[in-house]
mmCIF file with all atom_site columns, C-alpha atoms in Angstrom:
data_model
loop_
_atom_site.group_PDB
_atom_site.id
_atom_site.type_symbol
_atom_site.label_atom_id
_atom_site.label_alt_id
_atom_site.label_comp_id
_atom_site.label_asym_id
_atom_site.label_entity_id
_atom_site.label_seq_id
_atom_site.pdbx_PDB_ins_code
_atom_site.Cartn_x
_atom_site.Cartn_y
_atom_site.Cartn_z
_atom_site.occupancy
_atom_site.B_iso_or_equiv
_atom_site.pdbx_formal_charge
_atom_site.auth_seq_id
_atom_site.auth_comp_id
_atom_site.auth_asym_id
_atom_site.auth_atom_id
_atom_site.pdbx_PDB_model_num
ATOM 1   C CA . SER A 1 1   ? 0.333  0.059  0.125   1.00 34.00 ? 201 SER A CA 1
ATOM 2   C CA . SER A 1 2   ? 0.994  3.750  -0.317  1.00 35.00 ? 202 SER A CA 1
ATOM 3   C CA . ALA A 1 3   ? 1.739  3.662  3.177   1.00 36.00 ? 203 ALA A CA 1
ATOM 4   C CA . ASP A 1 4   ? 4.556  1.581  3.618   1.00 36.00 ? 204 ASP A CA 1
ATOM 5   C CA . SER A 1 5   ? 8.040  3.100  4.036   1.00 37.00 ? 205 SER A CA 1
ATOM 6   C CA . GLY A 1 6   ? 10.175 3.438  0.594   1.00 39.00 ? 206 GLY A CA 1
ATOM 7   C CA . SER A 1 7   ? 6.301  3.040  -1.499  1.00 37.00 ? 207 SER A CA 1
ATOM 8   C CA . SER A 1 8   ? 5.424  5.548  -4.632  1.00 38.00 ? 208 SER A CA 1
ATOM 9   C CA . ARG A 1 9   ? 3.984  8.932  -3.745  1.00 37.00 ? 209 ARG A CA 1
ATOM 10  C CA . THR A 1 10  ? 1.510  10.553 -5.017  1.00 39.00 ? 210 THR A CA 1
ATOM 11  C CA . TRP A 1 11  ? 1.660  14.804 -5.703  1.00 43.00 ? 211 TRP A CA 1
ATOM 12  C CA . GLU A 1 12  ? -0.542 16.920 -7.646  1.00 47.00 ? 212 GLU A CA 1
ATOM 13  C CA . GLY A 1 13  ? -1.515 13.382 -9.043  1.00 47.00 ? 213 GLY A CA 1
ATOM 14  C CA . ARG A 1 14  ? 1.333  12.558 -10.207 1.00 47.00 ? 214 ARG A CA 1
ATOM 15  C CA . GLU A 1 15  ? 2.920  9.038  -8.966  1.00 46.00 ? 215 GLU A CA 1
ATOM 16  C CA . THR A 1 16  ? 6.128  9.368  -7.503  1.00 46.00 ? 216 THR A CA 1
ATOM 17  C CA . ALA A 1 17  ? 9.296  6.968  -6.076  1.00 48.00 ? 217 ALA A CA 1
ATOM 18  C CA . PRO A 1 18  ? 10.545 6.994  -2.569  1.00 46.00 ? 218 PRO A CA 1
ATOM 19  C CA . LEU A 1 19  ? 14.211 9.325  -2.769  1.00 47.00 ? 219 LEU A CA 1
ATOM 20  C CA . GLN A 1 20  ? 16.817 8.823  -0.416  1.00 48.00 ? 220 GLN A CA 1
ATOM 21  C CA . ALA A 1 21  ? 19.968 11.520 -0.645  1.00 47.00 ? 221 ALA A CA 1
ATOM 22  C CA . ASN A 1 22  ? 23.459 11.014 -1.379  1.00 48.00 ? 222 ASN A CA 1
ATOM 23  C CA . PRO A 1 23  ? 25.743 11.396 1.818   1.00 47.00 ? 223 PRO A CA 1
ATOM 24  C CA . MET A 1 24  ? 28.450 12.219 0.005   1.00 48.00 ? 224 MET A CA 1
ATOM 25  C CA . GLU A 1 25  ? 26.798 15.637 -1.106  1.00 48.00 ? 225 GLU A CA 1
ATOM 26  C CA . LYS A 1 26  ? 25.448 18.820 0.361   1.00 57.00 ? 226 LYS A CA 1
ATOM 27  C CA . THR A 1 27  ? 22.172 18.708 2.073   1.00 66.00 ? 227 THR A CA 1
ATOM 28  C CA . MET A 1 28  ? 19.420 18.283 -0.310  1.00 64.00 ? 228 MET A CA 1
ATOM 29  C CA . PRO A 1 29  ? 16.265 20.220 -0.185  1.00 69.00 ? 229 PRO A CA 1
ATOM 30  C CA . PRO A 1 30  ? 13.031 17.990 -0.239  1.00 86.00 ? 230 PRO A CA 1
ATOM 31  C CA . LEU A 1 31  ? 12.361 16.341 -3.927  1.00 91.00 ? 231 LEU A CA 1
ATOM 32  C CA . LEU A 1 32  ? 10.277 15.202 -6.079  1.00 93.00 ? 232 LEU A CA 1
ATOM 33  C CA . ILE A 1 33  ? 10.424 13.340 -9.303  1.00 95.00 ? 233 ILE A CA 1
ATOM 34  C CA . ALA A 1 34  ? 7.449  13.591 -11.693 1.00 95.00 ? 234 ALA A CA 1
ATOM 35  C CA . ALA A 1 35  ? 6.756  13.046 -15.201 1.00 95.00 ? 235 ALA A CA 1
ATOM 36  C CA . ILE A 1 36  ? 7.130  16.190 -17.294 1.00 96.00 ? 236 ILE A CA 1
ATOM 37  C CA . THR A 1 37  ? 6.863  17.681 -20.507 1.00 94.00 ? 237 THR A CA 1
ATOM 38  C CA . PRO A 1 38  ? 8.416  20.556 -22.452 1.00 96.00 ? 238 PRO A CA 1
ATOM 39  C CA . ASP A 1 39  ? 5.126  23.139 -21.222 1.00 93.00 ? 239 ASP A CA 1
ATOM 40  C CA . GLU A 1 40  ? 6.176  21.980 -17.210 1.00 93.00 ? 240 GLU A CA 1
ATOM 41  C CA . PRO A 1 41  ? 5.790  25.509 -15.579 1.00 92.00 ? 241 PRO A CA 1
ATOM 42  C CA . GLY A 1 42  ? 9.505  26.517 -15.113 1.00 94.00 ? 242 GLY A CA 1
ATOM 43  C CA . PHE A 1 43  ? 10.646 24.647 -18.177 1.00 96.00 ? 243 PHE A CA 1
ATOM 44  C CA . SER A 1 44  ? 11.443 27.322 -20.293 1.00 95.00 ? 244 SER A CA 1
ATOM 45  C CA . ALA A 1 45  ? 13.553 29.192 -17.475 1.00 96.00 ? 245 ALA A CA 1
ATOM 46  C CA . LEU A 1 46  ? 15.155 26.307 -17.383 1.00 96.00 ? 246 LEU A CA 1
ATOM 47  C CA . ARG A 1 47  ? 15.843 26.311 -21.241 1.00 96.00 ? 247 ARG A CA 1
ATOM 48  C CA . ALA A 1 48  ? 17.002 29.863 -20.817 1.00 96.00 ? 248 ALA A CA 1
ATOM 49  C CA . GLU A 1 49  ? 19.946 28.812 -18.292 1.00 96.00 ? 249 GLU A CA 1
ATOM 50  C CA . SER A 1 50  ? 21.002 26.331 -19.999 1.00 94.00 ? 250 SER A CA 1
ATOM 51  C CA . GLN A 1 51  ? 21.315 27.825 -23.377 1.00 95.00 ? 251 GLN A CA 1
ATOM 52  C CA . ALA A 1 52  ? 22.911 30.932 -22.215 1.00 95.00 ? 252 ALA A CA 1
ATOM 53  C CA . GLN A 1 53  ? 25.294 28.305 -20.814 1.00 92.00 ? 253 GLN A CA 1
ATOM 54  C CA . ASN A 1 54  ? 25.915 27.435 -24.679 1.00 91.00 ? 254 ASN A CA 1
ATOM 55  C CA . LEU A 1 55  ? 24.088 23.817 -23.661 1.00 91.00 ? 255 LEU A CA 1
ATOM 56  C CA . ASN A 1 56  ? 21.096 23.351 -26.093 1.00 92.00 ? 256 ASN A CA 1
ATOM 57  C CA . MET A 1 57  ? 20.009 19.977 -24.788 1.00 91.00 ? 257 MET A CA 1
ATOM 58  C CA . LEU A 1 58  ? 16.695 21.863 -23.531 1.00 95.00 ? 258 LEU A CA 1
ATOM 59  C CA . ARG A 1 59  ? 16.259 23.729 -26.704 1.00 95.00 ? 259 ARG A CA 1
ATOM 60  C CA . ARG A 1 60  ? 16.458 19.983 -28.570 1.00 94.00 ? 260 ARG A CA 1
ATOM 61  C CA . LEU A 1 61  ? 14.836 18.555 -26.367 1.00 95.00 ? 261 LEU A CA 1
ATOM 62  C CA . ALA A 1 62  ? 11.811 21.063 -26.968 1.00 96.00 ? 262 ALA A CA 1
ATOM 63  C CA . GLU A 1 63  ? 12.056 21.626 -31.052 1.00 96.00 ? 263 GLU A CA 1
ATOM 64  C CA . ASN A 1 64  ? 11.568 17.956 -31.118 1.00 95.00 ? 264 ASN A CA 1
ATOM 65  C CA . TRP A 1 65  ? 8.821  17.539 -28.730 1.00 96.00 ? 265 TRP A CA 1
ATOM 66  C CA . GLN A 1 66  ? 7.169  20.502 -30.086 1.00 94.00 ? 266 GLN A CA 1
ATOM 67  C CA . ASN A 1 67  ? 7.253  18.370 -34.365 1.00 95.00 ? 267 ASN A CA 1
ATOM 68  C CA . GLY A 1 68  ? 6.247  15.362 -32.715 1.00 94.00 ? 268 GLY A CA 1
ATOM 69  C CA . GLU A 1 69  ? 10.114 13.893 -33.339 1.00 93.00 ? 269 GLU A CA 1
ATOM 70  C CA . ASN A 1 70  ? 10.562 12.489 -29.800 1.00 93.00 ? 270 ASN A CA 1
ATOM 71  C CA . ARG A 1 71  ? 7.384  12.362 -27.427 1.00 96.00 ? 271 ARG A CA 1
ATOM 72  C CA . PHE A 1 72  ? 9.267  9.615  -24.763 1.00 95.00 ? 272 PHE A CA 1
ATOM 73  C CA . ASN A 1 73  ? 6.496  7.780  -25.444 1.00 95.00 ? 273 ASN A CA 1
ATOM 74  C CA . ALA A 1 74  ? 7.251  4.547  -26.800 1.00 94.00 ? 274 ALA A CA 1
ATOM 75  C CA . PRO A 1 75  ? 7.916  1.453  -24.604 1.00 93.00 ? 275 PRO A CA 1
ATOM 76  C CA . GLY A 1 76  ? 10.714 2.215  -21.345 1.00 94.00 ? 276 GLY A CA 1
ATOM 77  C CA . GLU A 1 77  ? 10.788 5.682  -22.660 1.00 96.00 ? 277 GLU A CA 1
ATOM 78  C CA . LYS A 1 78  ? 10.065 8.477  -19.790 1.00 96.00 ? 278 LYS A CA 1
ATOM 79  C CA . LEU A 1 79  ? 11.005 12.143 -19.230 1.00 97.00 ? 279 LEU A CA 1
ATOM 80  C CA . LEU A 1 80  ? 10.959 13.292 -15.818 1.00 96.00 ? 280 LEU A CA 1
ATOM 81  C CA . GLY A 1 81  ? 11.717 16.482 -13.596 1.00 96.00 ? 281 GLY A CA 1
ATOM 82  C CA . ALA A 1 82  ? 12.988 17.052 -10.594 1.00 96.00 ? 282 ALA A CA 1
ATOM 83  C CA . PHE A 1 83  ? 10.549 20.146 -7.848  1.00 96.00 ? 283 PHE A CA 1
ATOM 84  C CA . ALA A 1 84  ? 12.544 21.262 -4.867  1.00 93.00 ? 284 ALA A CA 1
ATOM 85  C CA . TYR A 1 85  ? 9.610  23.369 -3.034  1.00 90.00 ? 285 TYR A CA 1
ATOM 86  C CA . GLY A 1 86  ? 7.407  23.010 -5.777  1.00 91.00 ? 286 GLY A CA 1
ATOM 87  C CA . GLN A 1 87  ? 10.132 24.537 -8.389  1.00 94.00 ? 287 GLN A CA 1
ATOM 88  C CA . LEU A 1 88  ? 11.128 22.895 -11.198 1.00 96.00 ? 288 LEU A CA 1
ATOM 89  C CA . VAL A 1 89  ? 15.007 22.546 -10.897 1.00 96.00 ? 289 VAL A CA 1
ATOM 90  C CA . GLY A 1 90  ? 16.251 19.009 -13.404 1.00 97.00 ? 290 GLY A CA 1
ATOM 91  C CA . VAL A 1 91  ? 15.372 17.708 -16.113 1.00 97.00 ? 291 VAL A CA 1
ATOM 92  C CA . CYS A 1 92  ? 16.367 13.963 -17.710 1.00 97.00 ? 292 CYS A CA 1
ATOM 93  C CA . GLY A 1 93  ? 14.760 11.560 -20.320 1.00 96.00 ? 293 GLY A CA 1
ATOM 94  C CA . LEU A 1 94  ? 15.330 7.965  -21.227 1.00 96.00 ? 294 LEU A CA 1
ATOM 95  C CA . ASN A 1 95  ? 14.949 7.107  -25.274 1.00 96.00 ? 295 ASN A CA 1
ATOM 96  C CA . ALA A 1 96  ? 15.139 4.210  -26.962 1.00 95.00 ? 296 ALA A CA 1
ATOM 97  C CA . ASP A 1 97  ? 18.964 4.489  -28.678 1.00 95.00 ? 297 ASP A CA 1
ATOM 98  C CA . PRO A 1 98  ? 18.490 6.251  -31.715 1.00 92.00 ? 298 PRO A CA 1
ATOM 99  C CA . PHE A 1 99  ? 21.903 5.798  -32.973 1.00 93.00 ? 299 PHE A CA 1
ATOM 100 C CA . SER A 1 100 ? 22.211 2.102  -31.646 1.00 93.00 ? 300 SER A CA 1
ATOM 101 C CA . GLN A 1 101 ? 22.136 -0.408 -34.117 1.00 90.00 ? 301 GLN A CA 1
ATOM 102 C CA . GLN A 1 102 ? 20.850 -2.547 -31.136 1.00 91.00 ? 302 GLN A CA 1
ATOM 103 C CA . LEU A 1 103 ? 17.172 -2.647 -30.592 1.00 88.00 ? 303 LEU A CA 1
ATOM 104 C CA . ARG A 1 104 ? 17.608 -2.860 -26.541 1.00 95.00 ? 304 ARG A CA 1
ATOM 105 C CA . ALA A 1 105 ? 19.719 -0.029 -26.231 1.00 96.00 ? 305 ALA A CA 1
ATOM 106 C CA . GLY A 1 106 ? 18.981 2.716  -23.966 1.00 96.00 ? 306 GLY A CA 1
ATOM 107 C CA . ARG A 1 107 ? 20.026 5.926  -24.518 1.00 96.00 ? 307 ARG A CA 1
ATOM 108 C CA . ILE A 1 108 ? 20.201 9.140  -20.925 1.00 96.00 ? 308 ILE A CA 1
ATOM 109 C CA . ARG A 1 109 ? 18.893 12.153 -22.757 1.00 95.00 ? 309 ARG A CA 1
ATOM 110 C CA . HIS A 1 110 ? 18.589 16.190 -21.801 1.00 94.00 ? 310 HIS A CA 1
ATOM 111 C CA . LEU A 1 111 ? 19.926 15.476 -18.177 1.00 95.00 ? 311 LEU A CA 1
ATOM 112 C CA . TYR A 1 112 ? 20.327 19.302 -17.078 1.00 94.00 ? 312 TYR A CA 1
ATOM 113 C CA . ILE A 1 113 ? 20.036 20.528 -13.514 1.00 95.00 ? 313 ILE A CA 1
ATOM 114 C CA . GLY A 1 114 ? 19.684 24.237 -12.462 1.00 93.00 ? 314 GLY A CA 1
ATOM 115 C CA . GLU A 1 115 ? 23.108 25.880 -11.652 1.00 91.00 ? 315 GLU A CA 1
ATOM 116 C CA . ARG A 1 116 ? 21.894 27.174 -8.392  1.00 91.00 ? 316 ARG A CA 1
ATOM 117 C CA . HIS A 1 117 ? 20.384 23.658 -7.589  1.00 91.00 ? 317 HIS A CA 1
ATOM 118 C CA . ARG A 1 118 ? 23.710 21.927 -8.191  1.00 91.00 ? 318 ARG A CA 1
ATOM 119 C CA . ARG A 1 119 ? 26.215 19.845 -6.317  1.00 89.00 ? 319 ARG A CA 1
ATOM 120 C CA . GLN A 1 120 ? 23.205 18.742 -3.902  1.00 89.00 ? 320 GLN A CA 1
ATOM 121 C CA . GLY A 1 121 ? 22.412 15.270 -5.293  1.00 91.00 ? 321 GLY A CA 1
ATOM 122 C CA . ILE A 1 122 ? 19.180 16.564 -7.427  1.00 94.00 ? 322 ILE A CA 1
ATOM 123 C CA . GLY A 1 123 ? 20.709 15.088 -10.626 1.00 93.00 ? 323 GLY A CA 1
ATOM 124 C CA . HIS A 1 124 ? 21.990 11.745 -9.019  1.00 94.00 ? 324 HIS A CA 1
ATOM 125 C CA . GLN A 1 125 ? 18.621 10.926 -7.747  1.00 94.00 ? 325 GLN A CA 1
ATOM 126 C CA . LEU A 1 126 ? 16.834 12.136 -10.908 1.00 95.00 ? 326 LEU A CA 1
ATOM 127 C CA . LEU A 1 127 ? 19.640 9.870  -13.021 1.00 94.00 ? 327 LEU A CA 1
ATOM 128 C CA . VAL A 1 128 ? 18.605 7.260  -10.423 1.00 94.00 ? 328 VAL A CA 1
ATOM 129 C CA . SER A 1 129 ? 14.881 8.004  -11.293 1.00 93.00 ? 329 SER A CA 1
ATOM 130 C CA . VAL A 1 130 ? 15.014 7.339  -14.891 1.00 92.00 ? 330 VAL A CA 1
ATOM 131 C CA . ILE A 1 131 ? 17.291 4.168  -14.730 1.00 92.00 ? 331 ILE A CA 1
ATOM 132 C CA . THR A 1 132 ? 15.052 2.688  -12.326 1.00 89.00 ? 332 THR A CA 1
ATOM 133 C CA . HIS A 1 133 ? 13.085 -0.097 -13.933 1.00 86.00 ? 333 HIS A CA 1
ATOM 134 C CA . SER A 1 134 ? 14.883 0.383  -16.916 1.00 92.00 ? 334 SER A CA 1
ATOM 135 C CA . GLY A 1 135 ? 15.987 -2.966 -17.892 1.00 89.00 ? 335 GLY A CA 1
ATOM 136 C CA . ALA A 1 136 ? 12.836 -4.385 -18.069 1.00 91.00 ? 336 ALA A CA 1
ATOM 137 C CA . SER A 1 137 ? 12.924 -2.479 -21.677 1.00 95.00 ? 337 SER A CA 1
ATOM 138 C CA . PHE A 1 138 ? 16.680 -2.082 -22.190 1.00 95.00 ? 338 PHE A CA 1
ATOM 139 C CA . ASP A 1 139 ? 20.251 -4.247 -21.783 1.00 96.00 ? 339 ASP A CA 1
ATOM 140 C CA . PHE A 1 140 ? 21.881 -1.249 -21.364 1.00 96.00 ? 340 PHE A CA 1
ATOM 141 C CA . LEU A 1 141 ? 21.912 2.811  -21.615 1.00 97.00 ? 341 LEU A CA 1
ATOM 142 C CA . ASN A 1 142 ? 24.445 5.052  -23.418 1.00 97.00 ? 342 ASN A CA 1
ATOM 143 C CA . THR A 1 143 ? 24.911 8.590  -22.946 1.00 96.00 ? 343 THR A CA 1
ATOM 144 C CA . HIS A 1 144 ? 27.282 10.850 -24.557 1.00 95.00 ? 344 HIS A CA 1
ATOM 145 C CA . ALA A 1 145 ? 28.192 13.379 -21.652 1.00 92.00 ? 345 ALA A CA 1
ATOM 146 C CA . PRO A 1 146 ? 30.698 16.103 -21.757 1.00 89.00 ? 346 PRO A CA 1
ATOM 147 C CA . SER A 1 147 ? 34.074 15.261 -19.822 1.00 90.00 ? 347 SER A CA 1
ATOM 148 C CA . THR A 1 148 ? 33.047 17.044 -17.134 1.00 88.00 ? 348 THR A CA 1
ATOM 149 C CA . ALA A 1 149 ? 30.399 14.989 -16.197 1.00 91.00 ? 349 ALA A CA 1
ATOM 150 C CA . TRP A 1 150 ? 32.299 11.871 -16.776 1.00 95.00 ? 350 TRP A CA 1
ATOM 151 C CA . SER A 1 151 ? 33.054 11.231 -13.045 1.00 94.00 ? 351 SER A CA 1
ATOM 152 C CA . PHE A 1 152 ? 29.304 12.211 -12.199 1.00 94.00 ? 352 PHE A CA 1
ATOM 153 C CA . TYR A 1 153 ? 27.855 9.313  -14.277 1.00 95.00 ? 353 TYR A CA 1
ATOM 154 C CA . GLU A 1 154 ? 30.693 6.278  -13.373 1.00 96.00 ? 354 GLU A CA 1
ATOM 155 C CA . ASN A 1 155 ? 29.816 7.059  -9.761  1.00 94.00 ? 355 ASN A CA 1
ATOM 156 C CA . LEU A 1 156 ? 26.659 6.145  -10.582 1.00 93.00 ? 356 LEU A CA 1
ATOM 157 C CA . GLY A 1 157 ? 27.788 2.942  -12.312 1.00 93.00 ? 357 GLY A CA 1
ATOM 158 C CA . PHE A 1 158 ? 28.465 4.040  -16.192 1.00 95.00 ? 358 PHE A CA 1
ATOM 159 C CA . ARG A 1 159 ? 31.607 2.645  -17.906 1.00 97.00 ? 359 ARG A CA 1
ATOM 160 C CA . PRO A 1 160 ? 33.702 4.744  -20.305 1.00 96.00 ? 360 PRO A CA 1
ATOM 161 C CA . VAL A 1 161 ? 33.248 3.964  -24.035 1.00 96.00 ? 361 VAL A CA 1
ATOM 162 C CA . HIS A 1 162 ? 35.932 4.999  -26.527 1.00 95.00 ? 362 HIS A CA 1
ATOM 163 C CA . ASP A 1 163 ? 35.507 3.154  -29.693 1.00 93.00 ? 363 ASP A CA 1
ATOM 164 C CA . GLU A 1 164 ? 31.333 4.128  -30.562 1.00 91.00 ? 364 GLU A CA 1
ATOM 165 C CA . PRO A 1 165 ? 30.838 7.409  -32.348 1.00 90.00 ? 365 PRO A CA 1
ATOM 166 C CA . ARG A 1 166 ? 27.722 9.600  -30.114 1.00 94.00 ? 366 ARG A CA 1
ATOM 167 C CA . VAL A 1 167 ? 28.390 7.793  -26.736 1.00 96.00 ? 367 VAL A CA 1
ATOM 168 C CA . THR A 1 168 ? 30.867 8.413  -24.014 1.00 96.00 ? 368 THR A CA 1
ATOM 169 C CA . HIS A 1 169 ? 29.436 6.268  -20.986 1.00 96.00 ? 369 HIS A CA 1
ATOM 170 C CA . ARG A 1 170 ? 27.148 2.245  -20.755 1.00 96.00 ? 370 ARG A CA 1
ATOM 171 C CA . LEU A 1 171 ? 25.287 1.354  -18.087 1.00 95.00 ? 371 LEU A CA 1
ATOM 172 C CA . PHE A 1 172 ? 24.628 -1.935 -18.127 1.00 95.00 ? 372 PHE A CA 1
ATOM 173 C CA . CYS A 1 173 ? 20.756 -3.159 -17.077 1.00 90.00 ? 373 CYS A CA 1
ATOM 174 C CA . SER A 1 174 ? 19.703 -5.620 -15.266 1.00 74.00 ? 374 SER A CA 1
ATOM 175 C CA . LEU A 1 175 ? 15.755 -6.408 -13.638 1.00 56.00 ? 375 LEU A CA 1
#
């Protein structure tokens, strides 16, 4: 039942996952992780912030959503947001990997945490929420991360990949 410790919770009609803070990082604010769309209040502010930092992942996410190219609606796919104190502070998606020949390859997409909310464990919890249960649809998850994020992914169990275009790291899934 939803009253059990560690069970899913609901907030504004959204199913949410129980969260635990990473003890290696600063204290994390109360956090809600829930399914979102680029129409979510707060998304446009995150997109503008990311573009000011010359990062285009949220611009591409919104464009691909609007033109119907990527709605995160295939089996196993999801687009989640992290909310601190009711404000959207981070975004991360999971898709079938469009660059892989493997049918059960997933891809971590568009991970972005607002600048003021970094190094608080939010990215860790958001990525863990995205990859939880991914083994039901995917055998492994790829990402193409900037070098500044490599240690972040490696600390979560992703392994470096040196011999494939468009892949810097891979996590093998298990059910």
